[in-house]
mmCIF file with all atom_site columns, C-alpha atoms in Angstrom:
data_model
loop_
_atom_site.group_PDB
_atom_site.id
_atom_site.type_symbol
_atom_site.label_atom_id
_atom_site.label_alt_id
_atom_site.label_comp_id
_atom_site.label_asym_id
_atom_site.label_entity_id
_atom_site.label_seq_id
_atom_site.pdbx_PDB_ins_code
_atom_site.Cartn_x
_atom_site.Cartn_y
_atom_site.Cartn_z
_atom_site.occupancy
_atom_site.B_iso_or_equiv
_atom_site.pdbx_formal_charge
_atom_site.auth_seq_id
_atom_site.auth_comp_id
_atom_site.auth_asym_id
_atom_site.auth_atom_id
_atom_site.pdbx_PDB_model_num
ATOM 1   C CA . MET A 1 1   ? -20.701 -0.849  5.508  1.00 0.00 ? 1   MET A CA 1
ATOM 2   C CA . SER A 1 2   ? -23.284 1.100   3.629  1.00 0.00 ? 2   SER A CA 1
ATOM 3   C CA . ASP A 1 3   ? -24.768 3.204   6.433  1.00 0.00 ? 3   ASP A CA 1
ATOM 4   C CA . HIS A 1 4   ? -22.255 5.539   8.054  1.00 0.00 ? 4   HIS A CA 1
ATOM 5   C CA . SER A 1 5   ? -24.666 7.227   10.450 1.00 0.00 ? 5   SER A CA 1
ATOM 6   C CA . ASP A 1 6   ? -22.693 5.824   13.408 1.00 0.00 ? 6   ASP A CA 1
ATOM 7   C CA . ASP A 1 7   ? -19.235 6.847   12.149 1.00 0.00 ? 7   ASP A CA 1
ATOM 8   C CA . LEU A 1 8   ? -18.316 8.553   15.406 1.00 0.00 ? 8   LEU A CA 1
ATOM 9   C CA . HIS A 1 9   ? -18.724 6.359   18.456 1.00 0.00 ? 9   HIS A CA 1
ATOM 10  C CA . ASP A 1 10  ? -19.407 7.424   22.018 1.00 0.00 ? 10  ASP A CA 1
ATOM 11  C CA . GLU A 1 11  ? -16.772 8.904   24.336 1.00 0.00 ? 11  GLU A CA 1
ATOM 12  C CA . ASP A 1 12  ? -15.906 5.523   25.861 1.00 0.00 ? 12  ASP A CA 1
ATOM 13  C CA . ASP A 1 13  ? -14.822 4.170   22.476 1.00 0.00 ? 13  ASP A CA 1
ATOM 14  C CA . PRO A 1 14  ? -13.836 7.052   20.211 1.00 0.00 ? 14  PRO A CA 1
ATOM 15  C CA . GLY A 1 15  ? -13.147 5.927   16.708 1.00 0.00 ? 15  GLY A CA 1
ATOM 16  C CA . TYR A 1 16  ? -14.281 5.865   13.141 1.00 0.00 ? 16  TYR A CA 1
ATOM 17  C CA . ARG A 1 17  ? -15.701 3.251   10.804 1.00 0.00 ? 17  ARG A CA 1
ATOM 18  C CA . GLY A 1 18  ? -16.354 4.033   7.138  1.00 0.00 ? 18  GLY A CA 1
ATOM 19  C CA . PRO A 1 19  ? -14.711 5.213   3.943  1.00 0.00 ? 19  PRO A CA 1
ATOM 20  C CA . ALA A 1 20  ? -11.278 6.827   3.929  1.00 0.00 ? 20  ALA A CA 1
ATOM 21  C CA . GLU A 1 21  ? -8.668  7.977   1.444  1.00 0.00 ? 21  GLU A CA 1
ATOM 22  C CA . VAL A 1 22  ? -5.390  6.154   2.101  1.00 0.00 ? 22  VAL A CA 1
ATOM 23  C CA . THR A 1 23  ? -2.166  7.337   0.486  1.00 0.00 ? 23  THR A CA 1
ATOM 24  C CA . VAL A 1 24  ? 0.807   5.011   0.094  1.00 0.00 ? 24  VAL A CA 1
ATOM 25  C CA . GLY A 1 25  ? 3.744   6.702   -1.602 1.00 0.00 ? 25  GLY A CA 1
ATOM 26  C CA . ASP A 1 26  ? 2.308   8.447   -4.658 1.00 0.00 ? 26  ASP A CA 1
ATOM 27  C CA . ARG A 1 27  ? -0.899  6.368   -4.856 1.00 0.00 ? 27  ARG A CA 1
ATOM 28  C CA . THR A 1 28  ? -4.219  7.059   -3.149 1.00 0.00 ? 28  THR A CA 1
ATOM 29  C CA . ALA A 1 29  ? -7.061  4.582   -2.706 1.00 0.00 ? 29  ALA A CA 1
ATOM 30  C CA . SER A 1 30  ? -10.570 4.747   -1.232 1.00 0.00 ? 30  SER A CA 1
ATOM 31  C CA . VAL A 1 31  ? -11.030 1.902   1.239  1.00 0.00 ? 31  VAL A CA 1
ATOM 32  C CA . ASP A 1 32  ? -13.182 0.980   4.226  1.00 0.00 ? 32  ASP A CA 1
ATOM 33  C CA . VAL A 1 33  ? -11.453 1.476   7.566  1.00 0.00 ? 33  VAL A CA 1
ATOM 34  C CA . GLU A 1 34  ? -12.119 0.667   11.204 1.00 0.00 ? 34  GLU A CA 1
ATOM 35  C CA . ILE A 1 35  ? -10.125 2.796   13.629 1.00 0.00 ? 35  ILE A CA 1
ATOM 36  C CA . SER A 1 36  ? -10.347 3.099   17.388 1.00 0.00 ? 36  SER A CA 1
ATOM 37  C CA . GLY A 1 37  ? -8.213  4.586   20.108 1.00 0.00 ? 37  GLY A CA 1
ATOM 38  C CA . ARG A 1 38  ? -7.897  5.800   23.652 1.00 0.00 ? 38  ARG A CA 1
ATOM 39  C CA . PHE A 1 39  ? -5.893  8.248   25.697 1.00 0.00 ? 39  PHE A CA 1
ATOM 40  C CA . ASP A 1 40  ? -2.807  6.592   27.202 1.00 0.00 ? 40  ASP A CA 1
ATOM 41  C CA . PRO A 1 41  ? -1.789  8.505   30.349 1.00 0.00 ? 41  PRO A CA 1
ATOM 42  C CA . LEU A 1 42  ? 1.686   6.934   30.386 1.00 0.00 ? 42  LEU A CA 1
ATOM 43  C CA . LEU A 1 43  ? 2.432   8.169   26.872 1.00 0.00 ? 43  LEU A CA 1
ATOM 44  C CA . GLY A 1 44  ? 0.520   11.399  27.421 1.00 0.00 ? 44  GLY A CA 1
ATOM 45  C CA . ARG A 1 45  ? -1.320  11.156  24.102 1.00 0.00 ? 45  ARG A CA 1
ATOM 46  C CA . HIS A 1 46  ? -4.194  9.521   22.275 1.00 0.00 ? 46  HIS A CA 1
ATOM 47  C CA . VAL A 1 47  ? -3.079  6.186   20.790 1.00 0.00 ? 47  VAL A CA 1
ATOM 48  C CA . TRP A 1 48  ? -4.983  4.570   17.950 1.00 0.00 ? 48  TRP A CA 1
ATOM 49  C CA . ARG A 1 49  ? -4.972  1.476   15.785 1.00 0.00 ? 49  ARG A CA 1
ATOM 50  C CA . GLY A 1 50  ? -6.973  0.433   12.770 1.00 0.00 ? 50  GLY A CA 1
ATOM 51  C CA . ARG A 1 51  ? -7.735  -1.924  9.920  1.00 0.00 ? 51  ARG A CA 1
ATOM 52  C CA . LEU A 1 52  ? -7.618  -0.965  6.224  1.00 0.00 ? 52  LEU A CA 1
ATOM 53  C CA . ARG A 1 53  ? -9.742  -3.326  4.160  1.00 0.00 ? 53  ARG A CA 1
ATOM 54  C CA . LYS A 1 54  ? -8.760  -4.337  0.594  1.00 0.00 ? 54  LYS A CA 1
ATOM 55  C CA . LEU A 1 55  ? -5.901  -1.846  0.378  1.00 0.00 ? 55  LEU A CA 1
ATOM 56  C CA . THR A 1 56  ? -3.770  -3.967  -1.972 1.00 0.00 ? 56  THR A CA 1
ATOM 57  C CA . ASP A 1 57  ? -6.769  -4.728  -4.232 1.00 0.00 ? 57  ASP A CA 1
ATOM 58  C CA . THR A 1 58  ? -7.604  -1.028  -4.503 1.00 0.00 ? 58  THR A CA 1
ATOM 59  C CA . LEU A 1 59  ? -4.037  0.235   -5.002 1.00 0.00 ? 59  LEU A CA 1
ATOM 60  C CA . GLY A 1 60  ? -3.282  -2.318  -7.712 1.00 0.00 ? 60  GLY A CA 1
ATOM 61  C CA . ALA A 1 61  ? -1.470  -5.626  -7.915 1.00 0.00 ? 61  ALA A CA 1
ATOM 62  C CA . ASP A 1 62  ? 1.913   -3.978  -8.447 1.00 0.00 ? 62  ASP A CA 1
ATOM 63  C CA . VAL A 1 63  ? 1.744   -2.271  -5.023 1.00 0.00 ? 63  VAL A CA 1
ATOM 64  C CA . SER A 1 64  ? 1.783   -4.416  -1.894 1.00 0.00 ? 64  SER A CA 1
ATOM 65  C CA . PRO A 1 65  ? 2.431   -2.314  1.219  1.00 0.00 ? 65  PRO A CA 1
ATOM 66  C CA . ALA A 1 66  ? 4.449   -4.344  3.710  1.00 0.00 ? 66  ALA A CA 1
ATOM 67  C CA . PRO A 1 67  ? 4.677   -3.970  7.494  1.00 0.00 ? 67  PRO A CA 1
ATOM 68  C CA . GLY A 1 68  ? 6.669   -0.833  8.282  1.00 0.00 ? 68  GLY A CA 1
ATOM 69  C CA . THR A 1 69  ? 5.187   1.143   5.373  1.00 0.00 ? 69  THR A CA 1
ATOM 70  C CA . THR A 1 70  ? 3.938   4.627   6.296  1.00 0.00 ? 70  THR A CA 1
ATOM 71  C CA . VAL A 1 71  ? 0.438   5.590   5.124  1.00 0.00 ? 71  VAL A CA 1
ATOM 72  C CA . ILE A 1 72  ? -1.590  8.806   5.247  1.00 0.00 ? 72  ILE A CA 1
ATOM 73  C CA . ILE A 1 73  ? -5.287  8.466   6.167  1.00 0.00 ? 73  ILE A CA 1
ATOM 74  C CA . ALA A 1 74  ? -8.003  11.057  5.497  1.00 0.00 ? 74  ALA A CA 1
ATOM 75  C CA . VAL A 1 75  ? -11.603 10.556  6.604  1.00 0.00 ? 75  VAL A CA 1
ATOM 76  C CA . PRO A 1 76  ? -14.560 12.623  5.350  1.00 0.00 ? 76  PRO A CA 1
ATOM 77  C CA . GLY A 1 77  ? -15.258 15.692  7.455  1.00 0.00 ? 77  GLY A CA 1
ATOM 78  C CA . ALA A 1 78  ? -11.942 15.600  9.341  1.00 0.00 ? 78  ALA A CA 1
ATOM 79  C CA . SER A 1 79  ? -9.865  18.763  9.335  1.00 0.00 ? 79  SER A CA 1
ATOM 80  C CA . GLU A 1 80  ? -6.508  16.946  9.239  1.00 0.00 ? 80  GLU A CA 1
ATOM 81  C CA . THR A 1 81  ? -4.994  13.810  7.785  1.00 0.00 ? 81  THR A CA 1
ATOM 82  C CA . ALA A 1 82  ? -3.260  11.270  10.006 1.00 0.00 ? 82  ALA A CA 1
ATOM 83  C CA . THR A 1 83  ? -0.093  9.259   9.655  1.00 0.00 ? 83  THR A CA 1
ATOM 84  C CA . ALA A 1 84  ? 0.089   5.563   10.485 1.00 0.00 ? 84  ALA A CA 1
ATOM 85  C CA . ARG A 1 85  ? 2.478   2.694   9.977  1.00 0.00 ? 85  ARG A CA 1
ATOM 86  C CA . ILE A 1 86  ? 1.398   -0.738  8.732  1.00 0.00 ? 86  ILE A CA 1
ATOM 87  C CA . SER A 1 87  ? 2.088   -3.193  11.546 1.00 0.00 ? 87  SER A CA 1
ATOM 88  C CA . GLU A 1 88  ? 0.818   -6.432  10.011 1.00 0.00 ? 88  GLU A CA 1
ATOM 89  C CA . ILE A 1 89  ? -1.409  -8.004  7.385  1.00 0.00 ? 89  ILE A CA 1
ATOM 90  C CA . ASP A 1 90  ? -4.144  -10.179 8.884  1.00 0.00 ? 90  ASP A CA 1
ATOM 91  C CA . LEU A 1 91  ? -5.436  -13.538 7.627  1.00 0.00 ? 91  LEU A CA 1
ATOM 92  C CA . TRP A 1 92  ? -8.072  -11.814 5.470  1.00 0.00 ? 92  TRP A CA 1
ATOM 93  C CA . GLY A 1 93  ? -5.560  -9.546  3.738  1.00 0.00 ? 93  GLY A CA 1
ATOM 94  C CA . SER A 1 94  ? -6.488  -6.396  5.654  1.00 0.00 ? 94  SER A CA 1
ATOM 95  C CA . HIS A 1 95  ? -3.654  -4.100  6.669  1.00 0.00 ? 95  HIS A CA 1
ATOM 96  C CA . MET A 1 96  ? -3.426  -3.329  10.395 1.00 0.00 ? 96  MET A CA 1
ATOM 97  C CA . VAL A 1 97  ? -2.005  0.100   11.212 1.00 0.00 ? 97  VAL A CA 1
ATOM 98  C CA . ASP A 1 98  ? -0.708  1.845   14.321 1.00 0.00 ? 98  ASP A CA 1
ATOM 99  C CA . GLY A 1 99  ? -1.146  5.607   14.502 1.00 0.00 ? 99  GLY A CA 1
ATOM 100 C CA . ILE A 1 100 ? 1.967   7.771   14.755 1.00 0.00 ? 100 ILE A CA 1
ATOM 101 C CA . SER A 1 101 ? 0.146   11.132  14.730 1.00 0.00 ? 101 SER A CA 1
ATOM 102 C CA . ARG A 1 102 ? -3.155  12.482  15.989 1.00 0.00 ? 102 ARG A CA 1
ATOM 103 C CA . PRO A 1 103 ? -6.034  10.213  14.885 1.00 0.00 ? 103 PRO A CA 1
ATOM 104 C CA . PRO A 1 104 ? -7.782  10.946  11.565 1.00 0.00 ? 104 PRO A CA 1
ATOM 105 C CA . TYR A 1 105 ? -11.147 11.308  13.311 1.00 0.00 ? 105 TYR A CA 1
ATOM 106 C CA . PRO A 1 106 ? -12.189 14.128  15.623 1.00 0.00 ? 106 PRO A CA 1
ATOM 107 C CA . LEU A 1 107 ? -12.052 13.315  19.321 1.00 0.00 ? 107 LEU A CA 1
ATOM 108 C CA . PRO A 1 108 ? -15.226 13.971  21.323 1.00 0.00 ? 108 PRO A CA 1
ATOM 109 C CA . THR A 1 109 ? -14.901 17.400  22.921 1.00 0.00 ? 109 THR A CA 1
ATOM 110 C CA . ASP A 1 110 ? -16.886 19.825  24.996 1.00 0.00 ? 110 ASP A CA 1
ATOM 111 C CA . ALA A 1 111 ? -17.988 23.296  23.853 1.00 0.00 ? 111 ALA A CA 1
ATOM 112 C CA . ASN A 1 112 ? -14.466 24.669  24.517 1.00 0.00 ? 112 ASN A CA 1
ATOM 113 C CA . GLY A 1 113 ? -12.740 22.036  22.366 1.00 0.00 ? 113 GLY A CA 1
ATOM 114 C CA . VAL A 1 114 ? -11.506 20.036  25.381 1.00 0.00 ? 114 VAL A CA 1
ATOM 115 C CA . HIS A 1 115 ? -11.337 16.214  25.245 1.00 0.00 ? 115 HIS A CA 1
ATOM 116 C CA . SER A 1 116 ? -11.642 14.745  28.740 1.00 0.00 ? 116 SER A CA 1
ATOM 117 C CA . VAL A 1 117 ? -11.558 11.067  29.851 1.00 0.00 ? 117 VAL A CA 1
ATOM 118 C CA . THR A 1 118 ? -11.505 9.336   33.243 1.00 0.00 ? 118 THR A CA 1
ATOM 119 C CA . ASP A 1 119 ? -10.419 5.673   33.250 1.00 0.00 ? 119 ASP A CA 1
ATOM 120 C CA . ALA A 1 120 ? -11.503 2.859   35.591 1.00 0.00 ? 120 ALA A CA 1
ATOM 121 C CA . ASN A 1 121 ? -8.662  3.688   38.016 1.00 0.00 ? 121 ASN A CA 1
ATOM 122 C CA . GLY A 1 122 ? -9.780  7.293   38.401 1.00 0.00 ? 122 GLY A CA 1
ATOM 123 C CA . VAL A 1 123 ? -6.995  8.723   36.238 1.00 0.00 ? 123 VAL A CA 1
ATOM 124 C CA . HIS A 1 124 ? -8.338  11.846  34.550 1.00 0.00 ? 124 HIS A CA 1
ATOM 125 C CA . SER A 1 125 ? -6.765  13.026  31.311 1.00 0.00 ? 125 SER A CA 1
ATOM 126 C CA . VAL A 1 126 ? -7.520  16.196  29.381 1.00 0.00 ? 126 VAL A CA 1
ATOM 127 C CA . THR A 1 127 ? -6.463  17.278  25.900 1.00 0.00 ? 127 THR A CA 1
ATOM 128 C CA . ASP A 1 128 ? -7.183  20.901  25.061 1.00 0.00 ? 128 ASP A CA 1
ATOM 129 C CA . ALA A 1 129 ? -7.930  22.339  21.617 1.00 0.00 ? 129 ALA A CA 1
ATOM 130 C CA . ASN A 1 130 ? -4.184  22.930  21.064 1.00 0.00 ? 130 ASN A CA 1
ATOM 131 C CA . GLY A 1 131 ? -3.288  19.282  21.743 1.00 0.00 ? 131 GLY A CA 1
ATOM 132 C CA . VAL A 1 132 ? -1.798  19.981  25.198 1.00 0.00 ? 132 VAL A CA 1
ATOM 133 C CA . HIS A 1 133 ? -2.322  17.049  27.596 1.00 0.00 ? 133 HIS A CA 1
ATOM 134 C CA . SER A 1 134 ? -2.625  16.965  31.349 1.00 0.00 ? 134 SER A CA 1
ATOM 135 C CA . VAL A 1 135 ? -3.159  13.974  33.615 1.00 0.00 ? 135 VAL A CA 1
ATOM 136 C CA . THR A 1 136 ? -4.274  13.745  37.254 1.00 0.00 ? 136 THR A CA 1
ATOM 137 C CA . ASP A 1 137 ? -4.947  10.766  39.488 1.00 0.00 ? 137 ASP A CA 1
ATOM 138 C CA . ALA A 1 138 ? -8.142  10.163  41.491 1.00 0.00 ? 138 ALA A CA 1
ATOM 139 C CA . ASN A 1 139 ? -6.899  12.659  44.123 1.00 0.00 ? 139 ASN A CA 1
ATOM 140 C CA . GLY A 1 140 ? -6.242  15.402  41.577 1.00 0.00 ? 140 GLY A CA 1
ATOM 141 C CA . VAL A 1 141 ? -2.453  14.915  41.734 1.00 0.00 ? 141 VAL A CA 1
ATOM 142 C CA . ASP A 1 142 ? -0.241  14.816  38.630 1.00 0.00 ? 142 ASP A CA 1
ATOM 143 C CA . PRO A 1 143 ? 1.194   11.245  38.785 1.00 0.00 ? 143 PRO A CA 1
ATOM 144 C CA . VAL A 1 144 ? 4.309   12.148  36.793 1.00 0.00 ? 144 VAL A CA 1
#
C-alpha cells in the first residue's frame, strides 16, 4: 500500500485504507489498516469493521492484544480518533476490529455536512453534522 490516493472510497462503500496510528494501552504503533462501514438503520448509526496489519510486530513482542482489547485508531487528516474492540486475529496475524464509536474516517457528506444513504430496499438514512440520525422508508415514513 504505497499509493494512498484512493484512501476515501465512494459513497456506496465508505471506508479508509492506508496508514493509521493505533494505540493499545500506553503504546502507539503506525500500521496499515483497511476499514469499511455502512449505516445500519436498525441500530440508527454507522457501523464499521476493519483489519489492522502487523499490529503485534509493530507494538513489540511483549504486547499481544487479544480479542476484547480496546484500541484507539487515528487516520491522517481525520478530525477525531475512533475507538474499536479487537474481535479476532485472522490466519495471517492481522487483528480484526469492530468499531464502538464513530468511524476514524470522514463520512461522505454534502455541502451542509449531511451524510445521506438510500439502501436497496428504499430505506433512506441521514446523519447530520451533529451526528443526529433519521431514517425513512421508501414512502417517507419513519419505520420505528
